[in-house]
GROMACS .gro file of C-alpha atoms in nm:
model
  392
    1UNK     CA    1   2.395   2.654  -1.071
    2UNK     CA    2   2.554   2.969  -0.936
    3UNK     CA    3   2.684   2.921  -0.597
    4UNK     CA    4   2.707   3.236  -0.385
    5UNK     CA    5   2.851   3.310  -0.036
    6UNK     CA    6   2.698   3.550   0.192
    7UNK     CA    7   2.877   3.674   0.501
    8UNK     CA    8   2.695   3.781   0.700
    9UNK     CA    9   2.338   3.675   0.910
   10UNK     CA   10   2.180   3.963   1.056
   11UNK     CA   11   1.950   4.151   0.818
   12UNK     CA   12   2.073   4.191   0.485
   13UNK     CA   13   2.253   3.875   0.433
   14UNK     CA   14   1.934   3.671   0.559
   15UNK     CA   15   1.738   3.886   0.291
   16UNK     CA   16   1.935   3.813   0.001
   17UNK     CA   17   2.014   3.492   0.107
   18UNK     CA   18   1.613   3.446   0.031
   19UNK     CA   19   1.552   3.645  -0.263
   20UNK     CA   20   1.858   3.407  -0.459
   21UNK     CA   21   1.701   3.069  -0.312
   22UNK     CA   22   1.402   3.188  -0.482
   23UNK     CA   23   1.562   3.264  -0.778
   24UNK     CA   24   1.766   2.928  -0.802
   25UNK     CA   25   2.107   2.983  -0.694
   26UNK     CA   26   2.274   2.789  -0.443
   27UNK     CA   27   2.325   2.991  -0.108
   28UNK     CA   28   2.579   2.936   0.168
   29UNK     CA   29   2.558   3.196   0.434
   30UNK     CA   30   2.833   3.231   0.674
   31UNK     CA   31   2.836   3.412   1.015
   32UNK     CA   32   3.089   3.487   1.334
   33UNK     CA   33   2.837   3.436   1.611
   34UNK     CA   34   2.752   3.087   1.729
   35UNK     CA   35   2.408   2.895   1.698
   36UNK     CA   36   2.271   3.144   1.531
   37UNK     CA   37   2.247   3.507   1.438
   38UNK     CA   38   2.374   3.759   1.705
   39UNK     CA   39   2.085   3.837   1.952
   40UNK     CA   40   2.023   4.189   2.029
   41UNK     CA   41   2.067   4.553   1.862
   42UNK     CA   42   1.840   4.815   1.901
   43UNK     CA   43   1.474   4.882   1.751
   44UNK     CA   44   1.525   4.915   1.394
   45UNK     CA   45   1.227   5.050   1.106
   46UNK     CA   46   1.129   4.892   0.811
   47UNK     CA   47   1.028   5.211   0.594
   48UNK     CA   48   0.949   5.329   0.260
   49UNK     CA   49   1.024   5.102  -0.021
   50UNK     CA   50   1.111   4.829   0.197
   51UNK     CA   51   0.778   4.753   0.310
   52UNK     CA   52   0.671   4.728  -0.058
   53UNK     CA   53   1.015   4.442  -0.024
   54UNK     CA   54   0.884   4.261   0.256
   55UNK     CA   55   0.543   4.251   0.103
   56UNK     CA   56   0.701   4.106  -0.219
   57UNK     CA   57   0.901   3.858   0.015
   58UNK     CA   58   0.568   3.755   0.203
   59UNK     CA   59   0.670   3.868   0.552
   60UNK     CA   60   0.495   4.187   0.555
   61UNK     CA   61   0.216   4.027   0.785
   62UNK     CA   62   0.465   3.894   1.030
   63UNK     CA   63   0.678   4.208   1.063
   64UNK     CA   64   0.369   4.390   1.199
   65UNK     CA   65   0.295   4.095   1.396
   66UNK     CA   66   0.590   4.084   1.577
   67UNK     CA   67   0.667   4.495   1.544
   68UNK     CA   68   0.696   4.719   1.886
   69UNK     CA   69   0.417   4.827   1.993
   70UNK     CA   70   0.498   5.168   2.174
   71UNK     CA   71   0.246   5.410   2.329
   72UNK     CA   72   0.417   5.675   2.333
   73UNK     CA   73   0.764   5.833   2.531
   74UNK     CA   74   0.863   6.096   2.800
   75UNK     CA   75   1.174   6.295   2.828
   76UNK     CA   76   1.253   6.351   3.231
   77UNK     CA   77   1.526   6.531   3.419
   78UNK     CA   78   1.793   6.384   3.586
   79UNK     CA   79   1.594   6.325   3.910
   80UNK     CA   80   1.313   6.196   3.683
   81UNK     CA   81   1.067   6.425   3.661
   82UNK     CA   82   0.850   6.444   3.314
   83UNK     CA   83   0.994   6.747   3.150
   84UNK     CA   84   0.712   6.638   2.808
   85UNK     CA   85   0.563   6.308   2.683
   86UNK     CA   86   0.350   6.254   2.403
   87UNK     CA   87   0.145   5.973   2.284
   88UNK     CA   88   0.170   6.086   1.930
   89UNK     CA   89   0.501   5.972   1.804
   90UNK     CA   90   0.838   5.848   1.997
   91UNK     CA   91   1.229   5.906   1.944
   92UNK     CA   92   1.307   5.553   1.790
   93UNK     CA   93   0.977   5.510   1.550
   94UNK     CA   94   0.862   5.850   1.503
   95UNK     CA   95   0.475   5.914   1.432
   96UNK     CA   96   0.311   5.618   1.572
   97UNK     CA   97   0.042   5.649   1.294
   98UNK     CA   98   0.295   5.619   1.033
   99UNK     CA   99   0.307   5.293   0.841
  100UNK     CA  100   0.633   5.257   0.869
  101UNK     CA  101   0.725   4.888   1.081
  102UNK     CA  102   0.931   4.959   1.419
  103UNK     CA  103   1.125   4.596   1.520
  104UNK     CA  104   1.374   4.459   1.736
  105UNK     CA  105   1.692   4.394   1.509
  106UNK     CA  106   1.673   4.023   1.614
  107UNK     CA  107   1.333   3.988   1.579
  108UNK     CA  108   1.347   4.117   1.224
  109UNK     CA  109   1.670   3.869   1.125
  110UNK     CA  110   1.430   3.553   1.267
  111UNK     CA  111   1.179   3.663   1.042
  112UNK     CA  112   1.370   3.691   0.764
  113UNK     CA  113   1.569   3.343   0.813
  114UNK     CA  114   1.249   3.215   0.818
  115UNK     CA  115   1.152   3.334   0.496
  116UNK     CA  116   1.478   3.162   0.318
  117UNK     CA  117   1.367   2.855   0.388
  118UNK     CA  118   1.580   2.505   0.415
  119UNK     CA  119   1.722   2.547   0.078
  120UNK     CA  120   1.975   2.802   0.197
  121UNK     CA  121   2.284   2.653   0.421
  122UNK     CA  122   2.435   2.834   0.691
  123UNK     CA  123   2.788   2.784   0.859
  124UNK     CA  124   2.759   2.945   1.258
  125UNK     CA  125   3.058   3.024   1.441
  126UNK     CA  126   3.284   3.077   1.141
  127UNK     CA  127   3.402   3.344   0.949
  128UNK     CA  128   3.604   3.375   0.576
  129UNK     CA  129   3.981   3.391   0.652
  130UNK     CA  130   4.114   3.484   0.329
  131UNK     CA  131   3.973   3.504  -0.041
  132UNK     CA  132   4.126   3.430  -0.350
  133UNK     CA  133   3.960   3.588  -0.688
  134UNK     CA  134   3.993   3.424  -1.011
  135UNK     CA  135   3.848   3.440  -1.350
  136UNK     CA  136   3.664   3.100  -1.230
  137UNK     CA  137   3.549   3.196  -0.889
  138UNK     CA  138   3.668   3.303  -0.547
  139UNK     CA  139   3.833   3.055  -0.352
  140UNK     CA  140   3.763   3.082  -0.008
  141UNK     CA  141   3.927   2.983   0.295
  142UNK     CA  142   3.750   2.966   0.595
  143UNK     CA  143   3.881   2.990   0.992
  144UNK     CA  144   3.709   2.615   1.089
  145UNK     CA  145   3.506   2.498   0.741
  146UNK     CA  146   3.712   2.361   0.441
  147UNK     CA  147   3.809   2.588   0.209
  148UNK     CA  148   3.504   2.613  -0.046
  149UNK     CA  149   3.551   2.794  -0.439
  150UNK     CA  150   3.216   3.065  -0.527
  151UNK     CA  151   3.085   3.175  -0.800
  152UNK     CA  152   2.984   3.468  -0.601
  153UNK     CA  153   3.096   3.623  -0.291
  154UNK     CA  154   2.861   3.940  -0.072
  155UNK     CA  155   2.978   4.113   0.222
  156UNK     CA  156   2.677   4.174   0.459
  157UNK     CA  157   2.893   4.182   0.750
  158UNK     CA  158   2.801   4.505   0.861
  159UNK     CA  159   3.010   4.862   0.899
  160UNK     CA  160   3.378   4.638   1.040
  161UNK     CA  161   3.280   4.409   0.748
  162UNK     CA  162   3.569   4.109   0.700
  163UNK     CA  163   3.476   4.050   0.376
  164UNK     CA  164   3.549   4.453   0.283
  165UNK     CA  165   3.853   4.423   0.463
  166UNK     CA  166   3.961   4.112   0.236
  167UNK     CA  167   3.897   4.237  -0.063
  168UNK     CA  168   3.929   4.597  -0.035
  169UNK     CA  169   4.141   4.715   0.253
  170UNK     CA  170   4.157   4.834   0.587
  171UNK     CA  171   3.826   4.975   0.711
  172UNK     CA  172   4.002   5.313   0.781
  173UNK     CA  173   3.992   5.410   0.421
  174UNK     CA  174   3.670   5.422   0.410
  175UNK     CA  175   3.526   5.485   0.722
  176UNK     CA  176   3.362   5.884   0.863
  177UNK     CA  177   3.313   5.915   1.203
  178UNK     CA  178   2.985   6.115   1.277
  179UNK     CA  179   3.089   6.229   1.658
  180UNK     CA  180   2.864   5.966   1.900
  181UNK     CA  181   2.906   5.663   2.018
  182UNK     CA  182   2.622   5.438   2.171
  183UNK     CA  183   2.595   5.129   2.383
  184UNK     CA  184   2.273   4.903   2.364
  185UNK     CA  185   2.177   4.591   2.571
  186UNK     CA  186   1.917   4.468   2.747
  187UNK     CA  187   1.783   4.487   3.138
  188UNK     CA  188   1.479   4.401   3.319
  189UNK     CA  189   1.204   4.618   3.307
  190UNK     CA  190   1.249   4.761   3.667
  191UNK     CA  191   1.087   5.105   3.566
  192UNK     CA  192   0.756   4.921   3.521
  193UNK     CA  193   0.695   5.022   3.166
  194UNK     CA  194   0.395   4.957   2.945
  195UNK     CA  195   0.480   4.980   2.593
  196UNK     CA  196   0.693   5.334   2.639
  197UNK     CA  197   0.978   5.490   2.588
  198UNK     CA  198   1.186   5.720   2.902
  199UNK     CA  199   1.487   5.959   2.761
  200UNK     CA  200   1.735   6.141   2.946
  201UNK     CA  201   1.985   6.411   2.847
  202UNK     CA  202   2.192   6.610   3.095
  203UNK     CA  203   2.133   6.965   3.041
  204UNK     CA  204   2.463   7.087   2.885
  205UNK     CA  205   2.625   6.768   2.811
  206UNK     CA  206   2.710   6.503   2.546
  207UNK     CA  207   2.605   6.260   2.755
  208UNK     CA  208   2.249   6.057   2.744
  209UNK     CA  209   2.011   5.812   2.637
  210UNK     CA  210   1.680   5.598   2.759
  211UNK     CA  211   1.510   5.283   2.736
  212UNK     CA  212   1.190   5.110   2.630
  213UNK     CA  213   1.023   4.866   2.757
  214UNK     CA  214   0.997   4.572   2.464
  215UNK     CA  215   0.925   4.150   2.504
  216UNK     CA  216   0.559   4.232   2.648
  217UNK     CA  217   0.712   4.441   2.897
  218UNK     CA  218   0.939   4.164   3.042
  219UNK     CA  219   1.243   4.318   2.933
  220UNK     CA  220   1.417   4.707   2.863
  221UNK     CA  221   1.635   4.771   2.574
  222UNK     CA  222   1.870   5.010   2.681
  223UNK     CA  223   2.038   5.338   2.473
  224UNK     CA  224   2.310   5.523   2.627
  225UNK     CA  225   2.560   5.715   2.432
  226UNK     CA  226   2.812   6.027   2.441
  227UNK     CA  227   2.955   6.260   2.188
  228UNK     CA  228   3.346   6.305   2.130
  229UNK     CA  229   3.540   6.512   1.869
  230UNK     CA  230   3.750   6.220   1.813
  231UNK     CA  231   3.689   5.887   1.762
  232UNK     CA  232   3.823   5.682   2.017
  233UNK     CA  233   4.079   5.350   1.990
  234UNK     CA  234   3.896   5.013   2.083
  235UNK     CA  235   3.888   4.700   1.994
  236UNK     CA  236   3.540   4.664   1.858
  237UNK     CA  237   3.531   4.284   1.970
  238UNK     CA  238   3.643   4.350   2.335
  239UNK     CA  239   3.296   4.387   2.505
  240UNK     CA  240   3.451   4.436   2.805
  241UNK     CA  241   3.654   4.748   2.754
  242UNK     CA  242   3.374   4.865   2.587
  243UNK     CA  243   3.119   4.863   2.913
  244UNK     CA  244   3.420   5.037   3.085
  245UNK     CA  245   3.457   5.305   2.812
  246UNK     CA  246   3.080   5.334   2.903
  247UNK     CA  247   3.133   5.350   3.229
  248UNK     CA  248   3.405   5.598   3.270
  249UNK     CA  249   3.197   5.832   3.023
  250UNK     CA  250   2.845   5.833   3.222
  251UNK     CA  251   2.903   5.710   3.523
  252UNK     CA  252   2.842   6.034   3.711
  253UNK     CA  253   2.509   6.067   3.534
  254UNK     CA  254   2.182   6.103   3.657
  255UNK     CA  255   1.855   5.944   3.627
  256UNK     CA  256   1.835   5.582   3.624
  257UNK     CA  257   2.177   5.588   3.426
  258UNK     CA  258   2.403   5.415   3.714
  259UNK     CA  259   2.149   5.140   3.744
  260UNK     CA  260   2.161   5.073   3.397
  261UNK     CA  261   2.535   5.074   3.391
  262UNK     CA  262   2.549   4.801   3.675
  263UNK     CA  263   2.306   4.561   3.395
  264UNK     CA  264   2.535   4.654   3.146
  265UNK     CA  265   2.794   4.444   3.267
  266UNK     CA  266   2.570   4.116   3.304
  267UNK     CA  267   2.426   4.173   2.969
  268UNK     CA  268   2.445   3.902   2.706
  269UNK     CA  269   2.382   4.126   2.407
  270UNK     CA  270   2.588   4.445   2.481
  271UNK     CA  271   2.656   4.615   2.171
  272UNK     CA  272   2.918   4.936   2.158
  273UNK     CA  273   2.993   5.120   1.820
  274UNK     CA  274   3.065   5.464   1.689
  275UNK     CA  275   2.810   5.651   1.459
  276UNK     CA  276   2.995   5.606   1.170
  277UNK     CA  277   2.953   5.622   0.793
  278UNK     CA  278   3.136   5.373   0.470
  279UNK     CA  279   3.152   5.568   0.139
  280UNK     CA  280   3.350   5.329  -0.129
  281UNK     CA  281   3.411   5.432  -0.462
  282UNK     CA  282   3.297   5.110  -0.583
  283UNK     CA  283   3.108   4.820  -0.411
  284UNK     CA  284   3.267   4.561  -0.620
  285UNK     CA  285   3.598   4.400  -0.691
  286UNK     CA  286   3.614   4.113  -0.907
  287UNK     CA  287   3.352   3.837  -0.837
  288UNK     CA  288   3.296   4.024  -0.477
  289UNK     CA  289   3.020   4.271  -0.374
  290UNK     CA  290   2.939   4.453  -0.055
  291UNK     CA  291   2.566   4.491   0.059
  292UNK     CA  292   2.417   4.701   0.355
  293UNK     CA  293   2.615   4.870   0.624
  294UNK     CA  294   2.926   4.696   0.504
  295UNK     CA  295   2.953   4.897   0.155
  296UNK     CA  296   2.727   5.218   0.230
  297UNK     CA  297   2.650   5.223   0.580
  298UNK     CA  298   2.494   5.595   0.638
  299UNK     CA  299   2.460   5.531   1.052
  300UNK     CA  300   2.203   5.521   1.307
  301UNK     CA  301   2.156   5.858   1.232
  302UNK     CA  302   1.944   5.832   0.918
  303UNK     CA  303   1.730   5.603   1.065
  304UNK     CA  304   1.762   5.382   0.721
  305UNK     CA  305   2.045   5.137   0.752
  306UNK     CA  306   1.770   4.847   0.776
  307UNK     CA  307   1.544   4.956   0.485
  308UNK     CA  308   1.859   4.999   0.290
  309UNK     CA  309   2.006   4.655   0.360
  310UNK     CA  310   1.607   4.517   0.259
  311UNK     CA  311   1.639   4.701  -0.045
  312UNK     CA  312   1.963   4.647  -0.140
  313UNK     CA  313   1.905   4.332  -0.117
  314UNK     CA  314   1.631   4.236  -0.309
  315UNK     CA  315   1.798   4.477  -0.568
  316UNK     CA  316   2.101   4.229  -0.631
  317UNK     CA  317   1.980   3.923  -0.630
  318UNK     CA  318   1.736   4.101  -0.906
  319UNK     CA  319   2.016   4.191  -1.095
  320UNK     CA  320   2.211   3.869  -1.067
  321UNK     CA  321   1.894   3.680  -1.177
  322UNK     CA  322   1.828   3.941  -1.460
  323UNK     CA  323   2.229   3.887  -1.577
  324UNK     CA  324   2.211   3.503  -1.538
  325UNK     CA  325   2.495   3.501  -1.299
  326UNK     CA  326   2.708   3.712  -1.469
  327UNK     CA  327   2.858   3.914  -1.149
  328UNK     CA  328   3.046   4.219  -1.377
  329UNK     CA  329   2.702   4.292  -1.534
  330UNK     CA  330   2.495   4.273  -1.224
  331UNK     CA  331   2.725   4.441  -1.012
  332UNK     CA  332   2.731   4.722  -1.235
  333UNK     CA  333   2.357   4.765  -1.262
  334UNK     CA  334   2.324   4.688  -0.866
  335UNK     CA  335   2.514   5.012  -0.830
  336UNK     CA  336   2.353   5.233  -1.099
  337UNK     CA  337   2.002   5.165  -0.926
  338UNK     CA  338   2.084   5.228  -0.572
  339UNK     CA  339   2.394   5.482  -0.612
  340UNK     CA  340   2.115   5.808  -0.593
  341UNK     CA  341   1.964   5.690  -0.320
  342UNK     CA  342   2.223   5.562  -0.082
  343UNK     CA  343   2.390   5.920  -0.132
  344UNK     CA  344   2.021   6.083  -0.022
  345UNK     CA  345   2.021   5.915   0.291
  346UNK     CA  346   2.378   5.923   0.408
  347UNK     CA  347   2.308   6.290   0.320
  348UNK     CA  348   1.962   6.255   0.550
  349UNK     CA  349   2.189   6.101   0.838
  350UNK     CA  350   2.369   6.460   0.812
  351UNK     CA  351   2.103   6.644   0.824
  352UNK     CA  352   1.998   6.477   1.151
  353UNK     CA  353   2.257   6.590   1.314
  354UNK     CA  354   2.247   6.899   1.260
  355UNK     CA  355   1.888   6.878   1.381
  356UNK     CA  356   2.051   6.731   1.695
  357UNK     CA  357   2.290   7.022   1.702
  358UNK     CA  358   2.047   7.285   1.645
  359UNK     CA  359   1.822   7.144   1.947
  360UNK     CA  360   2.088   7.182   2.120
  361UNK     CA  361   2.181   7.513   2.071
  362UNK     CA  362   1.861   7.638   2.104
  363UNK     CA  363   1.838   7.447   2.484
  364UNK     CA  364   2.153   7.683   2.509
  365UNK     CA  365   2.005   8.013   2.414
  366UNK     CA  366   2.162   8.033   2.087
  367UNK     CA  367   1.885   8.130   1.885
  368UNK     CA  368   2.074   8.222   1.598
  369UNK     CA  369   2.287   7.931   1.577
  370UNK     CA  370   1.955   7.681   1.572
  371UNK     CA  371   1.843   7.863   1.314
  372UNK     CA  372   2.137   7.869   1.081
  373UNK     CA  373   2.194   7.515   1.159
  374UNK     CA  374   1.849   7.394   1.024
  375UNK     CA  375   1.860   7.544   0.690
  376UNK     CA  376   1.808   7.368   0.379
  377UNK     CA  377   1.767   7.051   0.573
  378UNK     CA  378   1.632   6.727   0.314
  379UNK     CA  379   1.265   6.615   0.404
  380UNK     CA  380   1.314   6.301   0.509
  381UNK     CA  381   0.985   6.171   0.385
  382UNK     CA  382   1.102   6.249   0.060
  383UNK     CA  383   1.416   6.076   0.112
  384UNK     CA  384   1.331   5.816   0.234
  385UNK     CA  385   1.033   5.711   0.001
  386UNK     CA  386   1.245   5.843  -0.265
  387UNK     CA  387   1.274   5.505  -0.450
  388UNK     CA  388   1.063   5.273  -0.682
  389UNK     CA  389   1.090   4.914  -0.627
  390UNK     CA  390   1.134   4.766  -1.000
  391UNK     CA  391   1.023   4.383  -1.082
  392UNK     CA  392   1.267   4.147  -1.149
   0.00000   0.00000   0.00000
């Protein structure tokens, strides 16, 4: 039996990790955070062709079950008065008619744990220390579990993947930095929202963000972010300098932003990253393969990180059954059938911006600029439907 390491527990590990079970191999999965996959992360879509996924995993029914259920949103002005609202769509979802399935991140990774069943074994609150390929396997060594040998071994540990790092090099090689960073974490619902979303952005500025009010209302997931030329140098594990990079950057703000800031630093699941993109070469060394954010992350920007990571998925373990373990032939063909369409929607997270930027300009006066900016922009419809799910 083929015995495969994931790192990884959050979406696209979890999914693979079930598609392989299914298929007969023998799955270890192996993430940092204790007890259990990392809680929080903001609202995240299941779109396209990973619906048609889901429904072929048999969680399609329980995504929309436990999906967010917005209303609508409203953008106000820094002493909160509704500048427009609209019941018709919102700025994490989009059209609220659409089929498209609108989840919190850890909501989504429960579900699809859940669908992998007891056959798959996880190891919490450890991570791989070092890996050593050979023609027979990859022996891995492991910061608190004994070291272990794989046939296998997929890095679904996200854009500062470990496993990349390993086994392909320092993150810097591949990483491009998109010009925003964002902070996310959870608050009480003070505003008294009922399934809706409130954004901010100071006229003129980089600076902004919102909430929405998610858990029944109970709670507020929380978006604040900044742009900056130039990336900045943090530690991305050190929480706490992150909340005071936050800080020092919209501290002045107005709105309900202060408030916010003061639950930021109670929050249990404060997250802090850059917009950033991976483009590698190759997604494969050896007997080891990236999946998800960790080998073609395209960035909150394209608004597909999570149906790529579904897709992805499924489209590996395919490949590994349909090659009978052999990793050099799957790998290969795992590549060839997503390559197109990971470039299309790193593309689409480009194109974004420069929707951003153009709204921007035009809030400016810069006609002309908007304009220019917003030419020969992809569809993303197109993009993102762009692929047919194959059977395996």
């Amino acid at each position: 039996m083929t015995k495969v390491l994931i790192s990884g527990a959050s979406i696209g590990g979890p999914a693979l990790a079930c598609w392989l079970d299914r298929y007969g191999f023998e799955v270890t999965v192996v993430e940092r955070a204790a007890g259990g996959p990392r809680r929080g992360g903001q609202a995240i879509d299941v779109r396209g062709p990973a619906l048609e996924v889901a429904g072929r995993m048999g969680v399609l029914d329980r995504l929309r079950e436990r999906r967010v259920r917005m209303r609508g949103m409203s953008m106000v002005d820094g002493d909160g008065n509704e500048l427009f609202r609209t019941e018709e769509r919102t700025l994490t979802g989009g059209d609220l008619d659409s089929p498209d399935v609108e989840i919190l991140r850890d909501d989504l990774a429960d579900v699809l744990m859940d669908a992998a069943g007891d056959g798959v074994e996880y190891l919490f609150g450890d991570s791989i220390a070092a890996l050593e390929d050979g023609p027979d396997g990859v022996r891995v060594t492991f910061e608190n579990a004994p070291a272990r040998t794989f046939d296998v071994v997929v890095g679904a540990d996200g854009v500062h993947s470990n496993t990349r790092r390993l086994a392909f090099g320092p993150e810097e090689r591949y990483t491009s930095y998109l010009g925003t960073y964002m902070g996310v974490w959870t608050a009480p619902n003070f505003l008294g929202l009922d399934r809706w979303q409130v954004f901010h952005q100071m006229p003129g500025s980089d600076v902004g963000g919102g909430v929405m009010s998610v858990r029944d209302n109970a709670e507020l997931r929380v978006y604040l972010g900044f742009r900056t030329e130039e990336p900045i140098a943090h530690d991305h594990r050190d929480a706490e300098a992150q909340k005071q990079i936050m800080l020092d950057r919209l501290g002045g703000c107005g709105w309900e932003i202060p408030r916010l800031l003061e639950y930021m630093w109670d929050a249990p699941d404060f997250h802090f990253d850059a917009t950033t993109q991976i483009h590698m070469d190759s997604w494969s060394t050896g007997r080891v393969v990236l999946l998800g954010d960790s080998g073609y992350c395209g960035s909150l920007l394209s608004g597909m990180g999570t149906t790529m990571a579904m897709v992805g998925a499924y489209v590996l373990a395919g490949e590994l059954r349909r090659a009978d373990g052999d990793h050099a032939k799957a790998f290969a063909a795992y590549e060839t059938e997503l390559r197109d369409y990971v470039a299309a929607n790193q593309r689409l997270a480009l194109d974004n911006k420069r929707r951003v930027e153009a709204a921007q300009a035009a809030e400016l006066g810069d006609a002309g600029a908007a304009e220019a900016m917003t030419e020969g922009l992809a569809d993303f419809e197109s993009v993102a439907n762009g692929f047919v799910v194959k059977d395996y």
